[in-house]
Amino acid sequence: MKIAVLGGDGFCGWPTALHLSDAGHEVHIIDNLSRRWIDTELGVQSLTPMDSIQERCRIWKQETGRSLQFHLLDLARDYDRLRQWLAEHRPEAIVHFAEQRAAPYSMKSDRHKVYTVNNNVNATHNLLTALVETGIDAHLVHLGTMGVYGYSSVGAPIPEGYLDVDIDTPTGKKGQEILYPTRPGSVYHMTKSLDQILFQFYAQNDGLRITDLHQGIVWGTHTEQTRRHEQLINRFDYDGDYGTVLNRFLIQAAIGYPLTVHGTGGQTRAFIHLQDSVRCVALALSDAPQAGQRVKIFNQMTETHRVRDLAELVARQTGAEVAYLPNPRKEAAENDLLVKNEQFLALGLKPTTLAEGLLAEVVEVAQKYAHRIDRSRIPAISAWTRDIGSRVETDPEHKRLKSVS
Amino acid sequence: MKIAVLGGDGFCGWPTALHLSDAGHEVHIIDNLSRRWIDTELGVQSLTPMDSIQERCRIWKQETGRSLQFHLLDLARDYDRLRQWLAEHRPEAIVHFAEQRAAPYSMKSDRHKVYTVNNNVNATHNLLTALVETGIDAHLVHLGTMGVYGYSSVGAPIPEGYLDVDIDTPTGKKGQEILYPTRPGSVYHMTKSLDQILFQFYAQNDGLRITDLHQGIVWGTHTEQTRRHEQLINRFDYDGDYGTVLNRFLIQAAIGYPLTVHGTGGQTRAFIHLQDSVRCVALALSDAPQAGQRVKIFNQMTETHRVRDLAELVARQTGAEVAYLPNPRKEAAENDLLVKNEQFLALGLKPTTLAEGLLAEVVEVAQKYAHRIDRSRIPAISAWTRDIGSRVETDPEHKRLKSVS
Ligand SMILES: NC(=O)c1ccc[n+]([C@@H]2O[C@H](COP(=O)([O-])OP(=O)(O)OC[C@H]3O[C@@H](n4cnc5c(N)ncnc54)[C@H](O)[C@@H]3O)[C@@H](O)[C@H]2O)c1
Ligand SMILES: NC(=O)c1ccc[n+]([C@@H]2O[C@H](COP(=O)([O-])OP(=O)(O)OC[C@H]3O[C@@H](n4cnc5c(N)ncnc54)[C@H](O)[C@@H]3O)[C@@H](O)[C@H]2O)c1
């Protein structure tokens, strides 16, 4: 199959592109490399030394004989070139990772909020419009997040995308199927909630075939394909904006930095290992909806954990210290989270869980590249409101950690 | 009160600005005049001869002694100037009309889709971000549309914004309040559905005080204030993109053009007279939510009618012919629509209904300016999909109408 991987230079996109290429598909990567520019803006870098995307594609070809083409294109700003690219290449499937994906980055300042909304909404909408305009009937697989639901499952597992509600009418209750209601907790999560509505409309009006993967937090860094050559290594973020919770704990443990738990650590989150994330995308590609069908929504996660339990698990395994810091986010201190993921299980996913011993692998990678870490960039300081920001800044534990680094 | 009226050069914004100014408020109009540019793009003009906004403000001052300030500013493209403007003027309330508001225009082509999403989402989001950034605690009143719900009320009246749903949990049903689910039927309507999510987030995260008015189709052209001087006359759209259904029938009747009903005319829509629309905005301003409260949502409409019933009513009163044309929209041929509007009634709104004899006034205005009408711009031809477009184009009745003009 001819597949375009949008955002294929990123943390999930790169290993997905390799996985699909390895499976024999003709893979085209589209990316504007904005994530590399954001590293520059923030003055951080991937823990792992990442080559240019052009060089990575060259190495892949050299190692496997399979070609992987890179196209520099901004989906949000360059609608005309996107439409031309699609008309010329006519992909049969598209995997869309190309959005600004860090909640803390999206809350850093007014400019970051404006950028995130502008980039994510326009990237997704331009793509949908261009598909209609070029008449390309490609299956579009988009990466969304479990976070759109606001991390609360009111005691019942969050279903895969839809909810049946009863509406009282004079002639009795009438059932209606609706999108499972969202309650996004950051500007980033909000953009994924907007995406859902774009998808609903374009599936309904134009018969576009769309799958939306509501993904949990991805952990790990290697996949079968990235392990094949040192220069195929994946991006690995550790900083306070882009580093995500479990990976951050593992890196912190590797370099003897206290594990940074925000608030009570009572937040429950959904997780998935990178290798499973990549497999799930391939499974979703194999199970496209029909034109005219509703958007297919999967919960792409394999397990849920409370943040402080993860910290304690990592601390036990590695001897790391746990630091409890004020929470820069505005969110419930404690929440339960139950999630259904029956669709991927039915398609044959065999979950790789925390228990599989892969935690050690991540710690090893982190130790290998520990010299590349700027410890001062570890604390998460982007605050959800100004008030919260000043509470974070003046917290004694936060100050102590700053002096540790 | 110091009030900013965003989009104050438009059909609803101008009479609202005058109404609020007349009531003694200090009114500032912000507009990028894009609507005038769109007239130029489409090669049409307001049926009524509209002066420049600067001249209209001058006349208002001359007639009433009240000053009305105009500021040229693009909310979607010029975030920095918007923030500066707010920081400098610190309005106590903001009425936000500044969006691309025609469903047919939003479906004209890929470029029009992209423009509408870009303009509307960024205008609204920039405003919200700028309010947070400048720390201005203004009450924001936004104009949304009844159309977000997709014109179906499943037999029960559409409530004002929220729905209580029961979710099955192992320990019994658990009630949850959600935004009444939307099902937008055009790119324009979709942007209003996106706006709702932006509002929900900013009310929750930043305590912004927001009222969202889900408005029905506005008819009429004069208000108490626009009648005061010929040069205060309001914009009045008759073309296939911007003309809205009842006003279009009245104009068509005035110039002896057949009343253009799409499909069976079985669509039921909500309506409100312009004078009531203006009053509702003032009522909403007087009833601001508290910080931390959920977004206040009003259904701003006074009656619902089936389109073919309206056509027949106007035909009976004026002797006009009714033409049944293929529907350029993708929508249910027939729908029921029941809507709650108890909140405005409770605030004292006395609805001006079709029965009040104001239909004749609109016909008179149209007759007075009939010479300004380009009959070839009356048919609505923007089609929701390419297939529908070619059905519209080849329809014999459509061809006959084109030859009439
Ligand atoms: N990493 C996670 O834990 C996680 C969890 C849930 C969901 N997701 C989702 O998966 C997707 C990929 O996440 P990731 O971790 O790989 O992020 P990433 O930032 O590493 O990769 C995103 C890629 O998209 C590119 N991009 C962004 N905007 C673009 C534009 N306008 N035009 C072209 N390219 C653009 C970036 O340059 C980057 O290479 C995102 O949509 C994210 O929301 C990720
Ligand atoms: N007219 C109706 O029947 C109706 C019905 C329901 C809801 N509404 C809503 O009421 C609002 C006003 O409608 P209207 O009929 O007065 O529309 P309009 O097009 O006459 O007025 C909108 C005004 O906003 C301005 N504008 C648009 N984008 C802008 C931007 N980025 N920056 C600054 N100014 C911008 C335009 O120049 C125009 O003057 C809209 O939001 C519309 O969706 C209207």
mmCIF file of N, CA, C and O in Angstrom, chain A residues 326-401:
data_model
loop_
_atom_site.group_PDB
_atom_site.id
_atom_site.type_symbol
_atom_site.label_atom_id
_atom_site.label_comp_id
_atom_site.label_asym_id
_atom_site.label_seq_id
_atom_site.Cartn_x
_atom_site.Cartn_y
_atom_site.Cartn_z
ATOM 1 N N PRO A 326 4.548 20.771 43.611
ATOM 2 C CA PRO A 326 3.219 21.316 43.316
ATOM 3 C C PRO A 326 2.876 21.039 41.848
ATOM 4 O O PRO A 326 3.759 21.003 40.994
ATOM 5 N N ASN A 327 1.607 20.838 41.581
ATOM 6 C CA ASN A 327 1.166 20.492 40.234
ATOM 7 C C ASN A 327 0.983 21.747 39.383
ATOM 8 O O ASN A 327 0.175 22.594 39.712
ATOM 9 N N PRO A 328 1.739 21.867 38.285
ATOM 10 C CA PRO A 328 1.551 23.048 37.429
ATOM 11 C C PRO A 328 0.246 23.004 36.633
ATOM 12 O O PRO A 328 -0.157 24.000 36.045
ATOM 13 N N ARG A 329 -0.401 21.853 36.606
ATOM 14 C CA ARG A 329 -1.648 21.719 35.846
ATOM 15 C C ARG A 329 -2.860 22.004 36.722
ATOM 16 O O ARG A 329 -2.826 21.811 37.925
ATOM 17 N N LYS A 330 -3.932 22.409 36.075
ATOM 18 C CA LYS A 330 -5.205 22.527 36.776
ATOM 19 C C LYS A 330 -5.956 21.240 36.492
ATOM 20 O O LYS A 330 -6.424 21.016 35.379
ATOM 21 N N GLU A 331 -6.044 20.383 37.471
ATOM 22 C CA GLU A 331 -6.714 19.091 37.266
ATOM 23 C C GLU A 331 -7.080 18.526 38.621
ATOM 24 O O GLU A 331 -6.610 19.000 39.650
ATOM 25 N N ALA A 332 -7.917 17.509 38.620
ATOM 26 C CA ALA A 332 -8.289 16.852 39.869
ATOM 27 C C ALA A 332 -7.041 16.242 40.489
ATOM 28 O O ALA A 332 -6.183 15.702 39.787
ATOM 29 N N ALA A 333 -6.925 16.344 41.810
ATOM 30 C CA ALA A 333 -5.760 15.791 42.495
ATOM 31 C C ALA A 333 -5.726 14.269 42.335
ATOM 32 O O ALA A 333 -4.669 13.673 42.164
ATOM 33 N N GLU A 334 -6.886 13.660 42.413
ATOM 34 C CA GLU A 334 -6.977 12.198 42.309
ATOM 35 C C GLU A 334 -8.077 11.867 41.300
ATOM 36 O O GLU A 334 -9.131 12.508 41.301
ATOM 37 N N ASN A 335 -7.861 10.901 40.463
ATOM 38 C CA ASN A 335 -8.948 10.447 39.594
ATOM 39 C C ASN A 335 -8.808 8.970 39.279
ATOM 40 O O ASN A 335 -7.706 8.416 39.311
ATOM 41 N N ASP A 336 -9.949 8.368 39.035
ATOM 42 C CA ASP A 336 -9.941 6.981 38.569
ATOM 43 C C ASP A 336 -10.038 6.996 37.059
ATOM 44 O O ASP A 336 -10.536 7.962 36.480
ATOM 45 N N LEU A 337 -9.593 5.961 36.436
ATOM 46 C CA LEU A 337 -9.693 5.904 34.978
ATOM 47 C C LEU A 337 -9.824 4.452 34.556
ATOM 48 O O LEU A 337 -8.944 3.633 34.803
ATOM 49 N N LEU A 338 -10.955 4.151 33.966
ATOM 50 C CA LEU A 338 -11.174 2.819 33.406
ATOM 51 C C LEU A 338 -11.387 3.027 31.920
ATOM 52 O O LEU A 338 -12.069 3.969 31.512
ATOM 53 N N VAL A 339 -10.783 2.174 31.120
ATOM 54 C CA VAL A 339 -10.823 2.384 29.671
ATOM 55 C C VAL A 339 -11.084 1.062 28.966
ATOM 56 O O VAL A 339 -10.486 0.045 29.316
ATOM 57 N N LYS A 340 -11.964 1.082 27.984
ATOM 58 C CA LYS A 340 -12.179 -0.107 27.147
ATOM 59 C C LYS A 340 -11.178 -0.125 26.000
ATOM 60 O O LYS A 340 -10.945 0.916 25.383
ATOM 61 N N ASN A 341 -10.613 -1.269 25.718
ATOM 62 C CA ASN A 341 -9.749 -1.350 24.524
ATOM 63 C C ASN A 341 -10.000 -2.658 23.779
ATOM 64 O O ASN A 341 -9.085 -3.274 23.239
ATOM 65 N N GLU A 342 -11.270 -3.046 23.762
ATOM 66 C CA GLU A 342 -11.614 -4.359 23.208
ATOM 67 C C GLU A 342 -11.368 -4.473 21.712
ATOM 68 O O GLU A 342 -11.088 -5.555 21.210
ATOM 69 N N GLN A 343 -11.463 -3.338 21.016
ATOM 70 C CA GLN A 343 -11.334 -3.420 19.557
ATOM 71 C C GLN A 343 -9.940 -3.865 19.134
ATOM 72 O O GLN A 343 -9.799 -4.704 18.250
ATOM 73 N N PHE A 344 -8.914 -3.308 19.761
ATOM 74 C CA PHE A 344 -7.558 -3.722 19.383
ATOM 75 C C PHE A 344 -7.283 -5.157 19.834
ATOM 76 O O PHE A 344 -6.600 -5.917 19.140
ATOM 77 N N LEU A 345 -7.807 -5.522 20.990
ATOM 78 C CA LEU A 345 -7.617 -6.906 21.445
ATOM 79 C C LEU A 345 -8.259 -7.857 20.439
ATOM 80 O O LEU A 345 -7.676 -8.878 20.070
ATOM 81 N N ALA A 346 -9.444 -7.466 19.951
ATOM 82 C CA ALA A 346 -10.137 -8.318 18.970
ATOM 83 C C ALA A 346 -9.345 -8.414 17.670
ATOM 84 O O ALA A 346 -9.406 -9.419 16.962
ATOM 85 N N LEU A 347 -8.611 -7.354 17.342
ATOM 86 C CA LEU A 347 -7.805 -7.381 16.119
ATOM 87 C C LEU A 347 -6.484 -8.126 16.326
ATOM 88 O O LEU A 347 -5.668 -8.224 15.421
ATOM 89 N N GLY A 348 -6.248 -8.585 17.545
ATOM 90 C CA GLY A 348 -5.084 -9.434 17.774
ATOM 91 C C GLY A 348 -3.929 -8.793 18.533
ATOM 92 O O GLY A 348 -2.856 -9.382 18.638
ATOM 93 N N LEU A 349 -4.138 -7.604 19.091
ATOM 94 C CA LEU A 349 -3.048 -6.984 19.850
ATOM 95 C C LEU A 349 -2.723 -7.797 21.101
ATOM 96 O O LEU A 349 -3.618 -8.167 21.855
ATOM 97 N N LYS A 350 -1.444 -8.090 21.287
ATOM 98 C CA LYS A 350 -0.975 -8.738 22.522
ATOM 99 C C LYS A 350 -0.224 -7.682 23.322
ATOM 100 O O LYS A 350 0.931 -7.381 23.013
ATOM 101 N N PRO A 351 -0.857 -7.116 24.334
ATOM 102 C CA PRO A 351 -0.236 -5.989 25.036
ATOM 103 C C PRO A 351 1.121 -6.289 25.666
ATOM 104 O O PRO A 351 1.308 -7.337 26.280
ATOM 105 N N THR A 352 2.030 -5.349 25.454
ATOM 106 C CA THR A 352 3.328 -5.343 26.128
ATOM 107 C C THR A 352 3.150 -4.493 27.375
ATOM 108 O O THR A 352 2.965 -3.288 27.264
ATOM 109 N N THR A 353 3.168 -5.091 28.542
ATOM 110 C CA THR A 353 2.886 -4.288 29.738
ATOM 111 C C THR A 353 4.172 -3.928 30.478
ATOM 112 O O THR A 353 5.253 -4.408 30.147
ATOM 113 N N LEU A 354 4.022 -3.082 31.487
ATOM 114 C CA LEU A 354 5.148 -2.663 32.316
ATOM 115 C C LEU A 354 5.886 -3.870 32.886
ATOM 116 O O LEU A 354 7.092 -3.814 33.139
ATOM 117 N N ALA A 355 5.126 -4.922 33.112
ATOM 118 C CA ALA A 355 5.701 -6.112 33.726
ATOM 119 C C ALA A 355 6.725 -6.808 32.832
ATOM 120 O O ALA A 355 7.509 -7.632 33.297
ATOM 121 N N GLU A 356 6.752 -6.478 31.560
ATOM 122 C CA GLU A 356 7.583 -7.239 30.613
ATOM 123 C C GLU A 356 9.086 -6.984 30.734
ATOM 124 O O GLU A 356 9.860 -7.437 29.899
ATOM 125 N N GLY A 357 9.495 -6.186 31.691
ATOM 126 C CA GLY A 357 10.930 -5.985 31.858
ATOM 127 C C GLY A 357 11.524 -4.937 30.935
ATOM 128 O O GLY A 357 12.726 -4.727 30.906
ATOM 129 N N LEU A 358 10.669 -4.246 30.175
ATOM 130 C CA LEU A 358 11.199 -3.231 29.256
ATOM 131 C C LEU A 358 11.587 -1.938 29.966
ATOM 132 O O LEU A 358 12.250 -1.084 29.397
ATOM 133 N N LEU A 359 11.143 -1.826 31.223
ATOM 134 C CA LEU A 359 11.539 -0.634 31.978
ATOM 135 C C LEU A 359 13.058 -0.534 32.008
ATOM 136 O O LEU A 359 13.628 0.540 31.814
ATOM 137 N N ALA A 360 13.712 -1.681 32.237
ATOM 138 C CA ALA A 360 15.173 -1.701 32.344
ATOM 139 C C ALA A 360 15.817 -1.219 31.043
ATOM 140 O O ALA A 360 16.825 -0.508 31.064
ATOM 141 N N GLU A 361 15.232 -1.593 29.917
ATOM 142 C CA GLU A 361 15.803 -1.180 28.635
ATOM 143 C C GLU A 361 15.832 0.346 28.520
ATOM 144 O O GLU A 361 16.826 0.930 28.071
ATOM 145 N N VAL A 362 14.742 0.975 28.929
ATOM 146 C CA VAL A 362 14.687 2.435 28.834
ATOM 147 C C VAL A 362 15.741 3.064 29.734
ATOM 148 O O VAL A 362 16.428 4.015 29.350
ATOM 149 N N VAL A 363 15.875 2.523 30.938
ATOM 150 C CA VAL A 363 16.885 3.053 31.865
ATOM 151 C C VAL A 363 18.282 2.915 31.240
ATOM 152 O O VAL A 363 19.095 3.836 31.316
ATOM 153 N N GLU A 364 18.522 1.776 30.594
ATOM 154 C CA GLU A 364 19.823 1.577 29.939
ATOM 155 C C GLU A 364 20.107 2.616 28.857
ATOM 156 O O GLU A 364 21.189 3.185 28.787
ATOM 157 N N VAL A 365 19.096 2.844 27.997
ATOM 158 C CA VAL A 365 19.259 3.856 26.953
ATOM 159 C C VAL A 365 19.575 5.202 27.601
ATOM 160 O O VAL A 365 20.483 5.922 27.185
ATOM 161 N N ALA A 366 18.838 5.521 28.643
ATOM 162 C CA ALA A 366 19.030 6.821 29.300
ATOM 163 C C ALA A 366 20.434 6.916 29.898
ATOM 164 O O ALA A 366 21.084 7.967 29.812
ATOM 165 N N GLN A 367 20.894 5.828 30.462
ATOM 166 C CA GLN A 367 22.240 5.868 31.052
ATOM 167 C C GLN A 367 23.296 6.075 29.973
ATOM 168 O O GLN A 367 24.231 6.847 30.136
ATOM 169 N N LYS A 368 23.092 5.396 28.840
ATOM 170 C CA LYS A 368 24.059 5.502 27.755
ATOM 171 C C LYS A 368 24.234 6.950 27.299
ATOM 172 O O LYS A 368 25.334 7.382 26.956
ATOM 173 N N TYR A 369 23.111 7.686 27.266
ATOM 174 C CA TYR A 369 23.176 9.068 26.747
ATOM 175 C C TYR A 369 23.056 10.120 27.846
ATOM 176 O O TYR A 369 22.768 11.281 27.567
ATOM 177 N N ALA A 370 23.282 9.710 29.097
ATOM 178 C CA ALA A 370 23.079 10.603 30.242
ATOM 179 C C ALA A 370 23.858 11.912 30.094
ATOM 180 O O ALA A 370 23.398 12.976 30.533
ATOM 181 N N HIS A 371 25.012 11.853 29.449
ATOM 182 C CA HIS A 371 25.850 13.057 29.311
ATOM 183 C C HIS A 371 25.173 14.132 28.454
ATOM 184 O O HIS A 371 25.568 15.290 28.483
ATOM 185 N N ARG A 372 24.169 13.748 27.688
ATOM 186 C CA ARG A 372 23.479 14.724 26.831
ATOM 187 C C ARG A 372 22.371 15.484 27.566
ATOM 188 O O ARG A 372 21.746 16.373 26.999
ATOM 189 N N ILE A 373 22.102 15.102 28.817
ATOM 190 C CA ILE A 373 20.977 15.705 29.545
ATOM 191 C C ILE A 373 21.377 17.015 30.209
ATOM 192 O O ILE A 373 22.389 17.101 30.883
ATOM 193 N N ASP A 374 20.559 18.026 30.007
ATOM 194 C CA ASP A 374 20.703 19.283 30.734
ATOM 195 C C ASP A 374 19.720 19.203 31.907
ATOM 196 O O ASP A 374 18.510 19.343 31.730
ATOM 197 N N ARG A 375 20.260 18.969 33.107
ATOM 198 C CA ARG A 375 19.395 18.718 34.273
ATOM 199 C C ARG A 375 18.487 19.900 34.581
ATOM 200 O O ARG A 375 17.405 19.730 35.144
ATOM 201 N N SER A 376 18.913 21.078 34.209
ATOM 202 C CA SER A 376 18.080 22.251 34.514
ATOM 203 C C SER A 376 16.798 22.280 33.677
ATOM 204 O O SER A 376 15.880 23.037 33.967
ATOM 205 N N ARG A 377 16.725 21.446 32.621
ATOM 206 C CA ARG A 377 15.521 21.447 31.799
ATOM 207 C C ARG A 377 14.540 20.376 32.203
ATOM 208 O O ARG A 377 13.507 20.178 31.553
ATOM 209 N N ILE A 378 14.863 19.664 33.288
ATOM 210 C CA ILE A 378 13.966 18.584 33.709
ATOM 211 C C ILE A 378 12.672 19.080 34.370
ATOM 212 O O ILE A 378 11.602 18.587 34.051
ATOM 213 N N PRO A 379 12.730 20.071 35.277
ATOM 214 C CA PRO A 379 11.468 20.444 35.937
ATOM 215 C C PRO A 379 10.394 20.923 34.949
ATOM 216 O O PRO A 379 10.706 21.588 33.966
ATOM 217 N N ALA A 380 9.148 20.542 35.217
ATOM 218 C CA ALA A 380 8.022 21.000 34.405
ATOM 219 C C ALA A 380 7.511 22.300 35.017
ATOM 220 O O ALA A 380 7.062 22.312 36.162
ATOM 221 N N ILE A 381 7.645 23.391 34.279
ATOM 222 C CA ILE A 381 7.271 24.674 34.881
ATOM 223 C C ILE A 381 6.134 25.392 34.163
ATOM 224 O O ILE A 381 5.588 26.347 34.683
ATOM 225 N N SER A 382 5.764 24.934 32.959
ATOM 226 C CA SER A 382 4.642 25.574 32.275
ATOM 227 C C SER A 382 3.400 25.392 33.141
ATOM 228 O O SER A 382 2.986 24.266 33.395
ATOM 229 N N ALA A 383 2.814 26.501 33.581
ATOM 230 C CA ALA A 383 1.684 26.399 34.504
ATOM 231 C C ALA A 383 0.380 26.732 33.788
ATOM 232 O O ALA A 383 0.355 27.551 32.874
ATOM 233 N N TRP A 384 -0.681 26.094 34.222
ATOM 234 C CA TRP A 384 -1.984 26.218 33.552
ATOM 235 C C TRP A 384 -2.617 27.610 33.741
ATOM 236 O O TRP A 384 -3.402 28.047 32.913
ATOM 237 N N THR A 385 -2.302 28.258 34.888
ATOM 238 C CA THR A 385 -2.760 29.638 35.104
ATOM 239 C C THR A 385 -1.626 30.383 35.799
ATOM 240 O O THR A 385 -0.701 29.770 36.335
ATOM 241 N N ARG A 386 -1.745 31.715 35.818
ATOM 242 C CA ARG A 386 -0.703 32.533 36.437
ATOM 243 C C ARG A 386 -0.582 32.232 37.932
ATOM 244 O O ARG A 386 0.520 32.143 38.469
ATOM 245 N N ASP A 387 -1.732 32.080 38.611
ATOM 246 C CA ASP A 387 -1.723 31.782 40.045
ATOM 247 C C ASP A 387 -0.975 30.494 40.333
ATOM 248 O O ASP A 387 -0.148 30.428 41.236
ATOM 249 N N ILE A 388 -1.295 29.479 39.556
ATOM 250 C CA ILE A 388 -0.614 28.197 39.760
ATOM 251 C C ILE A 388 0.883 28.379 39.524
ATOM 252 O O ILE A 388 1.712 27.886 40.276
ATOM 253 N N GLY A 389 1.224 29.145 38.492
ATOM 254 C CA GLY A 389 2.623 29.395 38.157
ATOM 255 C C GLY A 389 3.391 29.967 39.337
ATOM 256 O O GLY A 389 4.507 29.526 39.637
ATOM 257 N N SER A 390 2.798 30.938 40.038
ATOM 258 C CA SER A 390 3.577 31.525 41.132
ATOM 259 C C SER A 390 3.669 30.560 42.308
ATOM 260 O O SER A 390 4.672 30.540 43.019
ATOM 261 N N ARG A 391 2.630 29.730 42.500
ATOM 262 C CA ARG A 391 2.727 28.706 43.551
ATOM 263 C C ARG A 391 3.855 27.712 43.253
ATOM 264 O O ARG A 391 4.596 27.318 44.153
ATOM 265 N N VAL A 392 3.975 27.331 41.978
ATOM 266 C CA VAL A 392 5.051 26.398 41.597
ATOM 267 C C VAL A 392 6.411 27.036 41.880
ATOM 268 O O VAL A 392 7.287 26.440 42.514
ATOM 269 N N GLU A 393 6.575 28.273 41.435
ATOM 270 C CA GLU A 393 7.871 28.965 41.537
ATOM 271 C C GLU A 393 8.363 29.092 42.982
ATOM 272 O O GLU A 393 9.553 29.025 43.247
ATOM 273 N N THR A 394 7.415 29.333 43.901
ATOM 274 C CA THR A 394 7.831 29.630 45.282
ATOM 275 C C THR A 394 7.861 28.392 46.168
ATOM 276 O O THR A 394 8.195 28.481 47.345
ATOM 277 N N ASP A 395 7.515 27.252 45.607
ATOM 278 C CA ASP A 395 7.480 26.027 46.412
ATOM 279 C C ASP A 395 8.900 25.619 46.841
ATOM 280 O O ASP A 395 9.824 25.592 46.023
ATOM 281 N N PRO A 396 9.083 25.301 48.134
ATOM 282 C CA PRO A 396 10.439 24.974 48.617
ATOM 283 C C PRO A 396 11.034 23.718 47.947
ATOM 284 O O PRO A 396 12.221 23.702 47.613
ATOM 285 N N GLU A 397 10.198 22.701 47.726
ATOM 286 C CA GLU A 397 10.692 21.472 47.093
ATOM 287 C C GLU A 397 11.147 21.772 45.652
ATOM 288 O O GLU A 397 12.170 21.270 45.190
ATOM 289 N N HIS A 398 10.375 22.611 44.970
ATOM 290 C CA HIS A 398 10.751 23.016 43.619
ATOM 291 C C HIS A 398 12.102 23.737 43.641
ATOM 292 O O HIS A 398 12.978 23.479 42.809
ATOM 293 N N LYS A 399 12.279 24.617 44.632
ATOM 294 C CA LYS A 399 13.556 25.354 44.738
ATOM 295 C C LYS A 399 14.715 24.413 45.032
ATOM 296 O O LYS A 399 15.805 24.553 44.490
ATOM 297 N N ARG A 400 14.425 23.439 45.912
ATOM 298 C CA ARG A 400 15.474 22.486 46.259
ATOM 299 C C ARG A 400 15.925 21.715 45.003
ATOM 300 O O ARG A 400 17.115 21.566 44.737
ATOM 301 N N LEU A 401 14.910 21.259 44.224
ATOM 302 C CA LEU A 401 15.236 20.502 43.012
ATOM 303 C C LEU A 401 16.063 21.325 42.048
ATOM 304 O O LEU A 401 16.967 20.829 41.388
#
